[in-house]
GROMACS .gro file of C-alpha atoms in nm:
model
  238
    1MET     CA    1   2.087   0.053  -1.345
    2ASP     CA    2   2.178  -0.076  -1.696
    3THR     CA    3   1.839  -0.204  -1.811
    4GLU     CA    4   1.980  -0.440  -2.075
    5GLN     CA    5   2.206  -0.609  -1.821
    6THR     CA    6   1.940  -0.590  -1.550
    7CYS     CA    7   1.689  -0.783  -1.760
    8LEU     CA    8   1.928  -1.077  -1.760
    9VAL     CA    9   1.843  -1.115  -1.392
   10ALA     CA   10   1.585  -1.383  -1.311
   11PHE     CA   11   1.318  -1.148  -1.176
   12PRO     CA   12   1.005  -1.290  -1.013
   13GLY     CA   13   0.735  -1.367  -1.268
   14VAL     CA   14   0.456  -1.198  -1.072
   15VAL     CA   15   0.499  -0.891  -0.853
   16ALA     CA   16   0.229  -0.720  -0.646
   17LEU     CA   17   0.292  -0.369  -0.517
   18ASP     CA   18   0.114  -0.153  -0.265
   19VAL     CA   19   0.086   0.211  -0.375
   20ASP     CA   20   0.074   0.468  -0.095
   21GLY     CA   21   0.403   0.468   0.092
   22VAL     CA   22   0.573   0.264  -0.179
   23PHE     CA   23   0.524   0.502  -0.472
   24ASN     CA   24   0.443   0.815  -0.269
   25HIS     CA   25   0.608   0.998   0.019
   26ILE     CA   26   0.345   0.995   0.295
   27LYS     CA   27   0.540   1.115   0.599
   28GLY     CA   28   0.437   1.474   0.667
   29PHE     CA   29   0.143   1.445   0.428
   30LEU     CA   30  -0.078   1.156   0.543
   31ASP     CA   31  -0.077   1.279   0.903
   32VAL     CA   32  -0.160   1.637   0.799
   33ASN     CA   33  -0.438   1.517   0.570
   34PHE     CA   34  -0.588   1.303   0.845
   35LEU     CA   35  -0.588   1.592   1.093
   36GLU     CA   36  -0.735   1.846   0.850
   37ALA     CA   37  -1.007   1.603   0.742
   38GLY     CA   38  -1.095   1.534   1.105
   39ARG     CA   39  -1.131   1.905   1.178
   40GLU     CA   40  -1.343   1.966   0.865
   41ALA     CA   41  -1.569   1.672   0.952
   42GLY     CA   42  -1.619   1.805   1.305
   43LEU     CA   43  -1.459   1.503   1.471
   44SER     CA   44  -1.217   1.504   1.762
   45THR     CA   45  -0.856   1.502   1.645
   46GLY     CA   46  -0.736   1.331   1.962
   47PRO     CA   47  -0.780   0.978   1.819
   48ILE     CA   48  -0.590   1.081   1.505
   49GLU     CA   49  -0.297   1.217   1.704
   50THR     CA   50  -0.287   0.897   1.909
   51TYR     CA   51  -0.305   0.688   1.591
   52ILE     CA   52  -0.010   0.873   1.435
   53ARG     CA   53   0.198   0.841   1.753
   54ASP     CA   54   0.124   0.469   1.766
   55ILE     CA   55   0.230   0.421   1.403
   56GLU     CA   56   0.560   0.598   1.466
   57ALA     CA   57   0.615   0.382   1.775
   58GLY     CA   58   0.545   0.067   1.577
   59VAL     CA   59   0.222  -0.009   1.762
   60VAL     CA   60  -0.051  -0.168   1.551
   61ARG     CA   61  -0.406  -0.084   1.654
   62PHE     CA   62  -0.604  -0.032   1.335
   63ILE     CA   63  -0.569  -0.190   0.992
   64GLY     CA   64  -0.766  -0.153   0.673
   65GLY     CA   65  -0.858   0.139   0.450
   66VAL     CA   66  -0.939   0.496   0.549
   67ARG     CA   67  -1.304   0.417   0.615
   68ASP     CA   68  -1.213   0.118   0.835
   69ILE     CA   69  -0.961   0.321   1.033
   70ALA     CA   70  -1.210   0.605   1.079
   71ARG     CA   71  -1.472   0.367   1.220
   72ALA     CA   72  -1.212   0.231   1.462
   73MET     CA   73  -1.094   0.577   1.571
   74TRP     CA   74  -1.446   0.705   1.634
   75PRO     CA   75  -1.651   0.396   1.727
   76GLY     CA   76  -1.945   0.610   1.842
   77ALA     CA   77  -1.964   0.822   1.528
   78LEU     CA   78  -2.260   0.800   1.294
   79GLU     CA   79  -2.195   0.646   0.954
   80LEU     CA   80  -2.282   0.985   0.802
   81GLN     CA   81  -1.994   1.140   0.998
   82ILE     CA   82  -1.757   0.866   0.883
   83GLU     CA   83  -1.853   0.924   0.520
   84LEU     CA   84  -1.805   1.298   0.566
   85PHE     CA   85  -1.458   1.235   0.706
   86VAL     CA   86  -1.370   1.014   0.409
   87GLN     CA   87  -1.495   1.281   0.169
   88CYS     CA   88  -1.295   1.552   0.349
   89PHE     CA   89  -0.989   1.327   0.349
   90ARG     CA   90  -1.012   1.271  -0.027
   91GLU     CA   91  -1.048   1.645  -0.082
   92GLN     CA   92  -0.751   1.713   0.143
   93GLU     CA   93  -0.542   1.463  -0.054
   94GLU     CA   94  -0.616   1.670  -0.365
   95LEU     CA   95  -0.505   1.988  -0.187
   96ASN     CA   96  -0.200   1.827  -0.024
   97PRO     CA   97  -0.099   1.543  -0.260
   98TYR     CA   98   0.167   1.285  -0.182
   99PRO     CA   99   0.488   1.349  -0.380
  100PRO     CA  100   0.621   1.059  -0.589
  101ARG     CA  101   0.914   0.847  -0.477
  102ARG     CA  102   1.136   0.867  -0.785
  103GLU     CA  103   1.330   0.553  -0.701
  104ALA     CA  104   1.003   0.357  -0.695
  105LEU     CA  105   0.911   0.483  -1.042
  106GLU     CA  106   1.255   0.377  -1.165
  107ALA     CA  107   1.202   0.033  -1.013
  108LEU     CA  108   0.863   0.001  -1.184
  109ASP     CA  109   1.016   0.098  -1.520
  110ILE     CA  110   1.275  -0.177  -1.480
  111LEU     CA  111   1.016  -0.441  -1.395
  112CYS     CA  112   0.791  -0.343  -1.685
  113LEU     CA  113   1.077  -0.327  -1.936
  114CYS     CA  114   1.190  -0.672  -1.825
  115GLY     CA  115   0.847  -0.820  -1.882
  116VAL     CA  116   0.751  -0.878  -1.520
  117ARG     CA  117   0.376  -0.897  -1.462
  118VAL     CA  118   0.309  -0.614  -1.216
  119PHE     CA  119  -0.014  -0.577  -1.019
  120LEU     CA  120  -0.104  -0.282  -0.796
  121VAL     CA  121  -0.286  -0.363  -0.472
  122SER     CA  122  -0.473  -0.085  -0.295
  123SER     CA  123  -0.746  -0.032  -0.037
  124ASN     CA  124  -0.864   0.266  -0.243
  125GLU     CA  125  -1.145   0.259  -0.494
  126THR     CA  126  -1.032   0.212  -0.855
  127PHE     CA  127  -1.119   0.570  -0.951
  128PHE     CA  128  -0.898   0.717  -0.679
  129LEU     CA  129  -0.616   0.472  -0.744
  130LEU     CA  130  -0.605   0.547  -1.117
  131ARG     CA  131  -0.610   0.920  -1.054
  132ARG     CA  132  -0.333   0.891  -0.795
  133ILE     CA  133  -0.095   0.687  -1.008
  134GLN     CA  134  -0.150   0.908  -1.311
  135LEU     CA  135  -0.067   1.216  -1.104
  136ILE     CA  136   0.277   1.072  -1.023
  137GLY     CA  137   0.345   0.960  -1.379
  138ILE     CA  138   0.246   0.593  -1.389
  139ASN     CA  139   0.071   0.487  -1.708
  140PRO     CA  140  -0.209   0.246  -1.611
  141ARG     CA  141  -0.144   0.054  -1.934
  142SER     CA  142   0.199  -0.044  -1.802
  143ILE     CA  143   0.032  -0.231  -1.514
  144THR     CA  144  -0.085  -0.588  -1.569
  145GLY     CA  145  -0.382  -0.554  -1.333
  146PHE     CA  146  -0.528  -0.394  -1.024
  147SER     CA  147  -0.677  -0.516  -0.698
  148THR     CA  148  -0.885  -0.240  -0.539
  149ARG     CA  149  -1.169  -0.200  -0.292
  150GLU     CA  150  -1.415  -0.313  -0.559
  151CYS     CA  151  -1.268  -0.664  -0.551
  152GLY     CA  152  -1.496  -0.737  -0.255
  153TYR     CA  153  -1.222  -0.781   0.002
  154ALA     CA  154  -1.002  -0.547   0.203
  155LYS     CA  155  -0.651  -0.592   0.334
  156PRO     CA  156  -0.544  -0.803   0.514
  157HIS     CA  157  -0.793  -1.059   0.377
  158PRO     CA  158  -0.615  -1.291   0.129
  159GLY     CA  159  -0.915  -1.257  -0.104
  160VAL     CA  160  -0.755  -0.928  -0.209
  161LEU     CA  161  -0.526  -1.140  -0.426
  162ASN     CA  162  -0.810  -1.322  -0.601
  163SER     CA  163  -0.824  -1.073  -0.887
  164ILE     CA  164  -0.456  -1.143  -0.954
  165TYR     CA  165  -0.509  -1.519  -0.965
  166GLU     CA  166  -0.816  -1.474  -1.184
  167HIS     CA  167  -0.624  -1.253  -1.426
  168LEU     CA  168  -0.350  -1.515  -1.449
  169LYS     CA  169  -0.611  -1.793  -1.481
  170VAL     CA  170  -0.468  -1.998  -1.195
  171ARG     CA  171  -0.622  -2.128  -0.875
  172PRO     CA  172  -0.564  -1.916  -0.560
  173GLY     CA  173  -0.208  -1.981  -0.450
  174GLY     CA  174  -0.130  -2.141  -0.787
  175VAL     CA  175   0.154  -1.901  -0.865
  176LYS     CA  176   0.409  -1.739  -0.636
  177ILE     CA  177   0.361  -1.366  -0.581
  178CYS     CA  178   0.638  -1.137  -0.462
  179TYR     CA  179   0.463  -0.859  -0.273
  180ALA     CA  180   0.618  -0.528  -0.164
  181GLY     CA  181   0.428  -0.308   0.080
  182ASP     CA  182   0.489  -0.053   0.351
  183TRP     CA  183   0.211  -0.111   0.602
  184HIS     CA  184   0.119  -0.370   0.865
  185ASP     CA  185  -0.189  -0.485   0.674
  186ASP     CA  186   0.032  -0.558   0.371
  187HIS     CA  187   0.248  -0.791   0.578
  188GLN     CA  188  -0.057  -0.948   0.743
  189LEU     CA  189  -0.215  -1.002   0.401
  190ALA     CA  190   0.092  -1.198   0.291
  191ARG     CA  191   0.089  -1.404   0.612
  192ASN     CA  192  -0.282  -1.477   0.577
  193ALA     CA  193  -0.233  -1.588   0.216
  194ASN     CA  194   0.052  -1.817   0.314
  195ALA     CA  195  -0.156  -1.969   0.592
  196LEU     CA  196  -0.439  -2.036   0.349
  197TYR     CA  197  -0.259  -2.130   0.027
  198GLY     CA  198   0.079  -2.261   0.146
  199ALA     CA  199   0.392  -2.116   0.301
  200SER     CA  200   0.545  -2.006  -0.032
  201ALA     CA  201   0.236  -1.849  -0.190
  202VAL     CA  202   0.345  -1.491  -0.116
  203GLU     CA  203   0.694  -1.363  -0.040
  204PHE     CA  204   0.673  -1.027   0.136
  205PHE     CA  205   0.920  -0.738   0.121
  206ALA     CA  206   0.875  -0.434   0.345
  207VAL     CA  207   0.944  -0.084   0.213
  208ASN     CA  208   1.029   0.190   0.463
  209ASN     CA  209   0.766   0.466   0.443
  210GLY     CA  210   0.919   0.694   0.706
  211PHE     CA  211   0.641   0.617   0.954
  212ILE     CA  212   0.670   0.256   1.063
  213PRO     CA  213   1.005   0.166   1.224
  214PRO     CA  214   1.172  -0.146   1.079
  215GLU     CA  215   1.166  -0.305   1.424
  216ALA     CA  216   0.786  -0.320   1.402
  217PHE     CA  217   0.809  -0.559   1.108
  218VAL     CA  218   1.079  -0.758   1.284
  219ARG     CA  219   0.847  -0.801   1.583
  220GLU     CA  220   0.587  -0.936   1.342
  221GLY     CA  221   0.832  -1.204   1.233
  222LEU     CA  222   0.968  -1.051   0.913
  223PRO     CA  223   1.344  -1.116   0.866
  224ARG     CA  224   1.559  -0.804   0.857
  225ASP     CA  225   1.684  -0.893   0.511
  226ARG     CA  226   1.329  -0.846   0.384
  227ILE     CA  227   1.311  -0.481   0.495
  228PHE     CA  228   1.431  -0.219   0.247
  229GLN     CA  229   1.466   0.157   0.224
  230ASP     CA  230   1.272   0.180  -0.102
  231LEU     CA  231   1.128  -0.024  -0.388
  232LEU     CA  232   1.440   0.014  -0.602
  233ALA     CA  233   1.642  -0.154  -0.326
  234VAL     CA  234   1.391  -0.440  -0.327
  235VAL     CA  235   1.425  -0.483  -0.706
  236LYS     CA  236   1.805  -0.472  -0.683
  237SER     CA  237   1.792  -0.749  -0.421
  238TRP     CA  238   1.630  -0.980  -0.680
   0.00000   0.00000   0.00000
């Protein structure tokens, strides 16, 4: 894209972006990391295999971060086992990292060069998020702000967006946010925010991560023209 001409486009003023699945390829990596972490933590891998099959079939059973999903997959596990799984999962992610999606990095460059205020929204802790984006070549200084697990809320709670509103010094829902994500809890977050702050508070755009079929988002009520192959396609649609 010609950046000079592109910046003449009336881009959204505030954009929120999920990270995993939007900026990273997760198909063939997330599933492997889950299984290896389960084995290392001494937990049954059956629930993981079922979870992966459900995702690929567009069935939503668990939402939230890794710790939340682990508790749901093994409801009888001790908290110590859950924490061990999370630790093993983080270590496995280091050994088997998620490759960057180059088109997403190009899209981010365009948004930043055009002066769009870009926020990254993640269920990960800040330390892990910063390390992950730096590994794929994103300079944290190019990002306006971050909403991470330390914000006190987890997706799909609309409070996840509070740090964005606070940074912009507006009341919750006081500015429209265009939000691109790849997971069910991203879409549900947008819907929850719209229910709480008004129907136009958050406009959601789904990015195909290779796992979740587009039809799953359609069943959740998302129009087909809001489902895109990658983040660059989302930016071009603006």
